[in-house]
CSV table of C-alpha atoms in Angstrom, one decimal:
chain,number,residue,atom,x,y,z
A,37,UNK,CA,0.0,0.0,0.0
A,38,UNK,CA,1.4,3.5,-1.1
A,39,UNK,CA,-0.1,6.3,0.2
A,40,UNK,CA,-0.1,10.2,-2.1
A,41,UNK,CA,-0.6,13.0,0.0
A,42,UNK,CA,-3.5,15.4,-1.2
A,43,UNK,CA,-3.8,17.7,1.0
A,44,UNK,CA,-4.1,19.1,4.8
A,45,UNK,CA,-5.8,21.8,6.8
A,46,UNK,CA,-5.7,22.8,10.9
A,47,UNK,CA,-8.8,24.2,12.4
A,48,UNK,CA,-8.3,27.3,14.8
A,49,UNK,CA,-12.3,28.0,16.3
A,50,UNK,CA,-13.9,27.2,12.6
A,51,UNK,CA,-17.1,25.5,12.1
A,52,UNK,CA,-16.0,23.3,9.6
A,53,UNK,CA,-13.0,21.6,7.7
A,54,UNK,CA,-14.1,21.0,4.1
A,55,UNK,CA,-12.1,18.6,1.3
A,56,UNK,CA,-13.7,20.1,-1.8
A,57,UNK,CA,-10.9,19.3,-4.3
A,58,UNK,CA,-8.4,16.2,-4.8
A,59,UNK,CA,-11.1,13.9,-4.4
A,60,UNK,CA,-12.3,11.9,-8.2
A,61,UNK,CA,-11.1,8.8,-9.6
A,62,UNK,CA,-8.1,8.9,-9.6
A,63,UNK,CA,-7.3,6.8,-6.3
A,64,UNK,CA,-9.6,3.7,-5.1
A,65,UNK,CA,-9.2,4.6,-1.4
A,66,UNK,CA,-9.3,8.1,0.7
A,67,UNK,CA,-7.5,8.2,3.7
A,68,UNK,CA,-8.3,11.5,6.3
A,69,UNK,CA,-5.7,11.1,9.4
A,70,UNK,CA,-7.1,13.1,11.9
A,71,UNK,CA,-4.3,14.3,14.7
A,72,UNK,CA,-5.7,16.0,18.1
A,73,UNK,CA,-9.1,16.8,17.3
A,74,UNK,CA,-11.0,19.3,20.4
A,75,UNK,CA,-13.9,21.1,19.8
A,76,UNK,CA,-14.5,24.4,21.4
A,77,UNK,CA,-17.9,23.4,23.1
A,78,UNK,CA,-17.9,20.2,25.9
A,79,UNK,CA,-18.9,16.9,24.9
A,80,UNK,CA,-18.9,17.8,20.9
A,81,UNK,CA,-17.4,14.6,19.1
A,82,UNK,CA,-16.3,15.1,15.6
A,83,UNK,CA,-18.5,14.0,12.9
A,84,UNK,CA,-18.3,14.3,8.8
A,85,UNK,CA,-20.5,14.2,5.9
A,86,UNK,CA,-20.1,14.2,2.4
A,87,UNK,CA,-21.7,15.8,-1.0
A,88,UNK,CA,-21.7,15.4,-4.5
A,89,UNK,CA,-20.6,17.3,-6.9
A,90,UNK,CA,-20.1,21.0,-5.9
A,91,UNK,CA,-23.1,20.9,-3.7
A,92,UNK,CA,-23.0,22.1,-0.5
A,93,UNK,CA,-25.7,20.6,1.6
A,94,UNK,CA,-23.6,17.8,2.9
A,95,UNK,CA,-26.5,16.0,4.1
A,96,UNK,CA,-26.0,12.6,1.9
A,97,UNK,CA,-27.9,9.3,3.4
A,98,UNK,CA,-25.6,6.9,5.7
A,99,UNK,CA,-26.7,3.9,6.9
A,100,UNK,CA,-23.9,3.2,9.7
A,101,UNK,CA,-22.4,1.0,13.2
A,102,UNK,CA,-20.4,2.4,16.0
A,103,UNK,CA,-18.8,0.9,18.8
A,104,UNK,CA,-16.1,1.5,21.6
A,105,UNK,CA,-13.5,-0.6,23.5
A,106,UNK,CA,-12.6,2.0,26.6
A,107,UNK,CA,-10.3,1.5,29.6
A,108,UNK,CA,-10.3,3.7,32.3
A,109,UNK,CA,-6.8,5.6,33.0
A,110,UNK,CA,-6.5,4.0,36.7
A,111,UNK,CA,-7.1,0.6,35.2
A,112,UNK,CA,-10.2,0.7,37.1
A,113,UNK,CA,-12.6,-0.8,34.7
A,114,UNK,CA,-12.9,-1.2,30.6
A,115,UNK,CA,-16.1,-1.8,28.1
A,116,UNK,CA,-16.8,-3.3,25.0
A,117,UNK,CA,-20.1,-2.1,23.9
A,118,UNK,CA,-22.2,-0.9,20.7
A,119,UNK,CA,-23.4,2.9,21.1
A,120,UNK,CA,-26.7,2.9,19.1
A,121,UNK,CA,-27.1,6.7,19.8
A,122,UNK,CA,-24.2,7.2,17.5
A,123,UNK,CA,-25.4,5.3,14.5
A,124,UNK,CA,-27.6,6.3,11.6
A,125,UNK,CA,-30.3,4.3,9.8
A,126,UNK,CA,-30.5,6.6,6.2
A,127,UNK,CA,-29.6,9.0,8.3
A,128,UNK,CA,-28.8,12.4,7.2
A,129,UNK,CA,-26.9,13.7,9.8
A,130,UNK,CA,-23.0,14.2,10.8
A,131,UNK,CA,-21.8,10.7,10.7
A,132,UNK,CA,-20.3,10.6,14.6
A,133,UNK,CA,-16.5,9.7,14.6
A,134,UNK,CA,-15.3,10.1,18.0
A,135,UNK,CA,-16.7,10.9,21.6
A,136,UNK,CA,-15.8,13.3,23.9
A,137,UNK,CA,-15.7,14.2,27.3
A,138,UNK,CA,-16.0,17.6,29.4
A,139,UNK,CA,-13.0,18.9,27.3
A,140,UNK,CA,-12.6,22.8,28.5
A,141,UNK,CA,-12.5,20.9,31.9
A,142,UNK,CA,-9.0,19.2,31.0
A,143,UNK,CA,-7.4,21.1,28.0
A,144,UNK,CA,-5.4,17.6,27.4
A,145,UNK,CA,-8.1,15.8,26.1
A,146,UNK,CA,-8.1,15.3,22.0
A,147,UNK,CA,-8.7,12.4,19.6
A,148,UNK,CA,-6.7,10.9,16.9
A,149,UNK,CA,-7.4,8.7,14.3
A,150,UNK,CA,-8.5,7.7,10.7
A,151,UNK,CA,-11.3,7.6,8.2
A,152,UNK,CA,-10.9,5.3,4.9
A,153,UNK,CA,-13.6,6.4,1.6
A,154,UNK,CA,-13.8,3.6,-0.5
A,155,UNK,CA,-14.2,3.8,-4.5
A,156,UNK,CA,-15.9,7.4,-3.8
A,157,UNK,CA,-16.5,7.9,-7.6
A,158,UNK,CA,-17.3,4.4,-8.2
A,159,UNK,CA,-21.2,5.0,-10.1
A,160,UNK,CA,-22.8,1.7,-9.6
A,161,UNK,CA,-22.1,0.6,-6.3
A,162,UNK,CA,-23.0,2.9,-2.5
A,163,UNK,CA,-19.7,4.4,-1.1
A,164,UNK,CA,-18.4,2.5,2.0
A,165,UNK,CA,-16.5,3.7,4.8
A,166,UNK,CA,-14.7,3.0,8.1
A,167,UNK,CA,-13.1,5.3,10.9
A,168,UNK,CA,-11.2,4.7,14.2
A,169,UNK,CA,-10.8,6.9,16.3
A,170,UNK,CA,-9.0,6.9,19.8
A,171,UNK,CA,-10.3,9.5,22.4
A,172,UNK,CA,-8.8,10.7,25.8
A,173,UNK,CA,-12.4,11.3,26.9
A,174,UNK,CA,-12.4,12.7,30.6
A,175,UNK,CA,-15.2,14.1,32.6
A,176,UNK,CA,-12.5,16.3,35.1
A,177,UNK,CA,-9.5,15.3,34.5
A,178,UNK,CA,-8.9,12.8,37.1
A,179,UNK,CA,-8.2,9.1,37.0
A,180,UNK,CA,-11.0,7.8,38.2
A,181,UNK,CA,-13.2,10.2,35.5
A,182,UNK,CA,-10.8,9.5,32.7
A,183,UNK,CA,-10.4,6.5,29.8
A,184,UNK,CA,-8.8,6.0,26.1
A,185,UNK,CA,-12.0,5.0,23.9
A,186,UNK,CA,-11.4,3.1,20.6
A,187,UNK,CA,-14.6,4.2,18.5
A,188,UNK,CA,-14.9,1.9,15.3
A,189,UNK,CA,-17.7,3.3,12.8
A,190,UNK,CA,-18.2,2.1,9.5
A,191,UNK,CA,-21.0,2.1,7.1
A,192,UNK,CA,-21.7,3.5,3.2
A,193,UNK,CA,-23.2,6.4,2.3
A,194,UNK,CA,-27.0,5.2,-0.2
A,195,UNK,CA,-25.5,6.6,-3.2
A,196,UNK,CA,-24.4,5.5,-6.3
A,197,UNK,CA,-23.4,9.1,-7.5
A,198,UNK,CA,-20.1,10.0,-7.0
A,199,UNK,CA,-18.9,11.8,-3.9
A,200,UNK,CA,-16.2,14.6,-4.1
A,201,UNK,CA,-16.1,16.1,-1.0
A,202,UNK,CA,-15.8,15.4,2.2
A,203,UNK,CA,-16.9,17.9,5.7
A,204,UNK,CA,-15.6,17.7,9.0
A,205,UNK,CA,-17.2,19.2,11.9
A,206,UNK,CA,-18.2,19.3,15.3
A,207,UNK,CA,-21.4,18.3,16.6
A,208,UNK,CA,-22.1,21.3,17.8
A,209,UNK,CA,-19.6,24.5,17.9
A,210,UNK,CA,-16.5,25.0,16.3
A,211,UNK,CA,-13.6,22.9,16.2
A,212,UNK,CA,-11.1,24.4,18.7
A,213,UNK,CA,-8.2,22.8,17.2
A,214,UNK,CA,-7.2,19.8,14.8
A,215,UNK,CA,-5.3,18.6,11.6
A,216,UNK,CA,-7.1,16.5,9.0
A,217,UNK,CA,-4.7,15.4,5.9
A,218,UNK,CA,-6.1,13.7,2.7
A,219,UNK,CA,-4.1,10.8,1.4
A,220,UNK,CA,-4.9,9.1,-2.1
A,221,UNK,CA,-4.2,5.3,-1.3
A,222,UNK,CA,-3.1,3.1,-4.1
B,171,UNK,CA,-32.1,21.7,30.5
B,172,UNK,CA,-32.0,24.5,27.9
B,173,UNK,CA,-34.5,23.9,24.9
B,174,UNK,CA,-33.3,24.4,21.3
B,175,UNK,CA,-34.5,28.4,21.0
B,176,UNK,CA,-32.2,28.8,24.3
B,177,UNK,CA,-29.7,27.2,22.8
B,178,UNK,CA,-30.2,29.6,19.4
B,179,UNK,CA,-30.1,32.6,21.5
B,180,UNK,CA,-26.8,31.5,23.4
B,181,UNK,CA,-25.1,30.5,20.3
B,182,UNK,CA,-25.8,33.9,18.2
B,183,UNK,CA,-24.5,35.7,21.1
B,184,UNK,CA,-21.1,33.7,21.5
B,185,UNK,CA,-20.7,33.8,17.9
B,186,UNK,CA,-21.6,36.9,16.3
B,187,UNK,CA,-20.2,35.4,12.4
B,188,UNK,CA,-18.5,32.0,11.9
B,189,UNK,CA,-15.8,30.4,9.5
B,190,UNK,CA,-14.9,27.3,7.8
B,191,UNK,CA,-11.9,26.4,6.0
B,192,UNK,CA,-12.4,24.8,2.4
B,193,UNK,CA,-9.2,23.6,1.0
B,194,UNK,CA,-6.8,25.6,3.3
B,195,UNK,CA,-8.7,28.7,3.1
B,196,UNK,CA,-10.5,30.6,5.5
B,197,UNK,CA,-14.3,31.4,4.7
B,198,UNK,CA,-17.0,33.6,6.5
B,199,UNK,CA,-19.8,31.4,6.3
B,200,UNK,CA,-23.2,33.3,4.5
B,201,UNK,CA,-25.9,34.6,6.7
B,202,UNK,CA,-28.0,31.3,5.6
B,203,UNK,CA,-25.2,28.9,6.4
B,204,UNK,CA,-24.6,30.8,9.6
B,205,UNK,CA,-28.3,30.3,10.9
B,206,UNK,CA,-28.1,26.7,9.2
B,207,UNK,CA,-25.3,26.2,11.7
B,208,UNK,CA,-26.7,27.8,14.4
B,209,UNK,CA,-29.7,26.0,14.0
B,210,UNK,CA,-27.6,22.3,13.6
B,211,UNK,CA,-25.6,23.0,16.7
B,212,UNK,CA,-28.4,24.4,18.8
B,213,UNK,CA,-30.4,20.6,17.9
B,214,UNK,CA,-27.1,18.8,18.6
B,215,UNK,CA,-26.4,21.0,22.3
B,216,UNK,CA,-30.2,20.3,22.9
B,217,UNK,CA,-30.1,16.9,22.5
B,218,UNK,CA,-27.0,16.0,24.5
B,219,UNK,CA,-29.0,17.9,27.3
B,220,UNK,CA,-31.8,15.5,27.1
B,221,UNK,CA,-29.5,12.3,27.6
B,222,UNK,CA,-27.5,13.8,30.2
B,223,UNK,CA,-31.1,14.4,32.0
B,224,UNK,CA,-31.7,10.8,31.8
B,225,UNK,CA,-28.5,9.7,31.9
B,226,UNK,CA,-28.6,12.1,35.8
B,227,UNK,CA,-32.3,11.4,36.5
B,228,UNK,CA,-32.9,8.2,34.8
B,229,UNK,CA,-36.5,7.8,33.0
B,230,UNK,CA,-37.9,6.6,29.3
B,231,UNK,CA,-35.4,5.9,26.4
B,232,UNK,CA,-36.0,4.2,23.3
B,233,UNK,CA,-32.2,3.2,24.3
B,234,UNK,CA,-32.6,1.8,27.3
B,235,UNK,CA,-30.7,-1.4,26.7
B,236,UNK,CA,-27.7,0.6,26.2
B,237,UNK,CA,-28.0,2.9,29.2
B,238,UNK,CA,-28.6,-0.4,31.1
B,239,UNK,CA,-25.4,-2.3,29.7
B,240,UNK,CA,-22.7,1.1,28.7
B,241,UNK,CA,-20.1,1.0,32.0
B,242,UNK,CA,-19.5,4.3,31.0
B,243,UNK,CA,-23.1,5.4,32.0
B,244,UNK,CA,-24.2,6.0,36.2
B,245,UNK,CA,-26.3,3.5,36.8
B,246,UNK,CA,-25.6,1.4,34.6
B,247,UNK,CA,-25.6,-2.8,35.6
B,248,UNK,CA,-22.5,-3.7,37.7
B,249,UNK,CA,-20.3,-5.5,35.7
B,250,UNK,CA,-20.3,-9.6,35.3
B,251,UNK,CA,-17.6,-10.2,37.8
B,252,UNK,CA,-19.2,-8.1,40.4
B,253,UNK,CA,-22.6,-9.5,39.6
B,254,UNK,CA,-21.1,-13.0,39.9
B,255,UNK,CA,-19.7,-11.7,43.6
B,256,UNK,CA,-22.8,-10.6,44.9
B,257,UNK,CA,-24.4,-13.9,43.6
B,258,UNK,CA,-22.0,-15.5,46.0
B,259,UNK,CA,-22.8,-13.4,48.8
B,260,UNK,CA,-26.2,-14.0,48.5
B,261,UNK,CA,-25.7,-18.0,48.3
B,262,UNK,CA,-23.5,-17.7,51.4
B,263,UNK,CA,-26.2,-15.6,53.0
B,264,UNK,CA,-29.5,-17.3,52.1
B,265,UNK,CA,-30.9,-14.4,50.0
B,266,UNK,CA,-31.4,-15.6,46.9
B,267,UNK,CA,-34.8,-13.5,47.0
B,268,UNK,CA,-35.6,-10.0,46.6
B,269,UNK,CA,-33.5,-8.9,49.7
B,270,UNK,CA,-30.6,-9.8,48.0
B,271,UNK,CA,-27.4,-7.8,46.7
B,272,UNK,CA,-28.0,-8.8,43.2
B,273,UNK,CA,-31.5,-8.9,42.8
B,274,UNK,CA,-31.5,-5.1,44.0
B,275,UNK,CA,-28.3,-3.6,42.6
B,276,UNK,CA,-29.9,-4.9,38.7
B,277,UNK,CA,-33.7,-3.8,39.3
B,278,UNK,CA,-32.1,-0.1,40.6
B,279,UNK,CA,-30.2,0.2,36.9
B,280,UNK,CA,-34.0,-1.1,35.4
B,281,UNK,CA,-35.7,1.0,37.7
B,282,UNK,CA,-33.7,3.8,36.4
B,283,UNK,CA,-33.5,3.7,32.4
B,284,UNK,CA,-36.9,2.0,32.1
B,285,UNK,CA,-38.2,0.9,28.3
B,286,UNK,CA,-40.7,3.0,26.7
């Protein structure tokens, strides 16, 4: 495997990062690394969507899973559980891609981690995906309140059109900080 | 627990204009995609209040099997081993019943996130 870079940007308090260009048919894979994601706002997990052509609506349908393997930072406790208030059913929404504690709270916290596109301008088949994403997730900071969360989320977005850009966002409020690069993967 | 329009009216006031960057390039976002986002963020923020209500107060989810089994949630069941212990207890103890450490410690986590 051979990765191309695209392309990267850094958030500073923005609302969105959007891939608009440097996605086509040119690569059968995407990769997006994302490196120390934090949203402005507590408890605002990064999500993304996508869009065709040069719309801008980024509301495409996802049908998607999502769960965590977490282990708490005093080696307390861990979990292995599915989150079905993360996933979509034809959902339109931000596709969640991490989770996040009471960040302001404990300026540490960030997540890290990877989302794979698959044959985006493939035009007969939907568009697949797949993320993991690690989280420090903390609720104040101390041991007890504090755990590294694995999220895996796949799914495909119900499209057989061709996507060509990809958004990254916060669920709510801007993105306080974080790098997203675009890698072509052939 | 602030309702969406509180959420609206908090979020205008923190931000006054917002940006995005497309490609590497800082935007101002239009005065429909700033109310689109105001409005998006204010149904996230509004939303999270409402499961951290239950998730504080306990009550009706559609999700309750998940607020029941997530460790990560207050309230939530104990998990297997401890279950397992408090089985033992009660064995050793003669409560098998309703008086005993198990049977109470899972019917307070149903008690709490009850099904619809």
């Amino acid at each position: 495997m051979g990765l191309t870079f695209i392309s990267s940007q850094t958030a500073s308090s923005d609302s969105s990062l959007d891939f608009t260009s440097g996605i086509d048919s040119t690569y059968n894979e995407y990769l997006f690394t994302i490196v120390n994601y934090k949203p402005v706002t507590d408890e605002k997990a990064l999500g993304f969507q996508v869009d065709t052509g040069t719309n801008t609506s980024y509301a495409q349908t996802i049908t998607s899973t999502f769960y965590k393997g977490g282990h708490q930072q005093n080696g307390g406790w861990s979990v292995l559980s599915y989150n079905p208030d993360e996933d979509q059913a034809e959902g339109i929404a931000l596709q969640k891609i991490s989770l996040t504690g009471e960040s302001n709270s404990y300026p540490a916290m960030t997540s890290s981690g990877s989302l794979t596109l698959y044959d985006p301008s493939n035009s007969t088949y939907v568009k697949h995906f797949t993320a993991r994403v690690n989280t420090q997730y903390t609720n104040n900071g101390t041991d007890a309140q504090t755990w590294a969360i694995d999220a895996h989320i796949a799914g495909y977005v119900n499209t057989t059109t061709a996507l060509t850009r990809v958004r990254f966002a916060a669920l709510s409020g801007n993105i306080l900080t974080g790098t997203i690069a675009l890698y072509g993967v052939s | 627990m602030a309702t969406k329009a509180e959420h609206i009216t908090a979020l205008k006031a923190k931000h006054s204009s917002l940006t995005r960057v497309v490609n590497g390039v800082t935007e101002t976002l239009s005065d429909s995609e700033y109310n689109a986002t105001i409005d998006q963020w204010a149904t996230a923020s509004a939303a999270t209040d409402a499961r951290n209500e239950l998730i504080a107060n306990g009550g009706q989810s559609a999700n309750y099997a998940s607020f029941r089994t997530d460790r990560m949630i207050d309230g939530s069941y104990p998990s297997v081993p401890d279950q397992l212990d408090m089985l033992f207890h009660d064995i050793t103890d003669g409560k098998l019943g309703k008086t005993g450490s198990w049977y109470k410690a899972v019917k307070a986590t149903k008690d709490k996130f009850t099904k619809p």
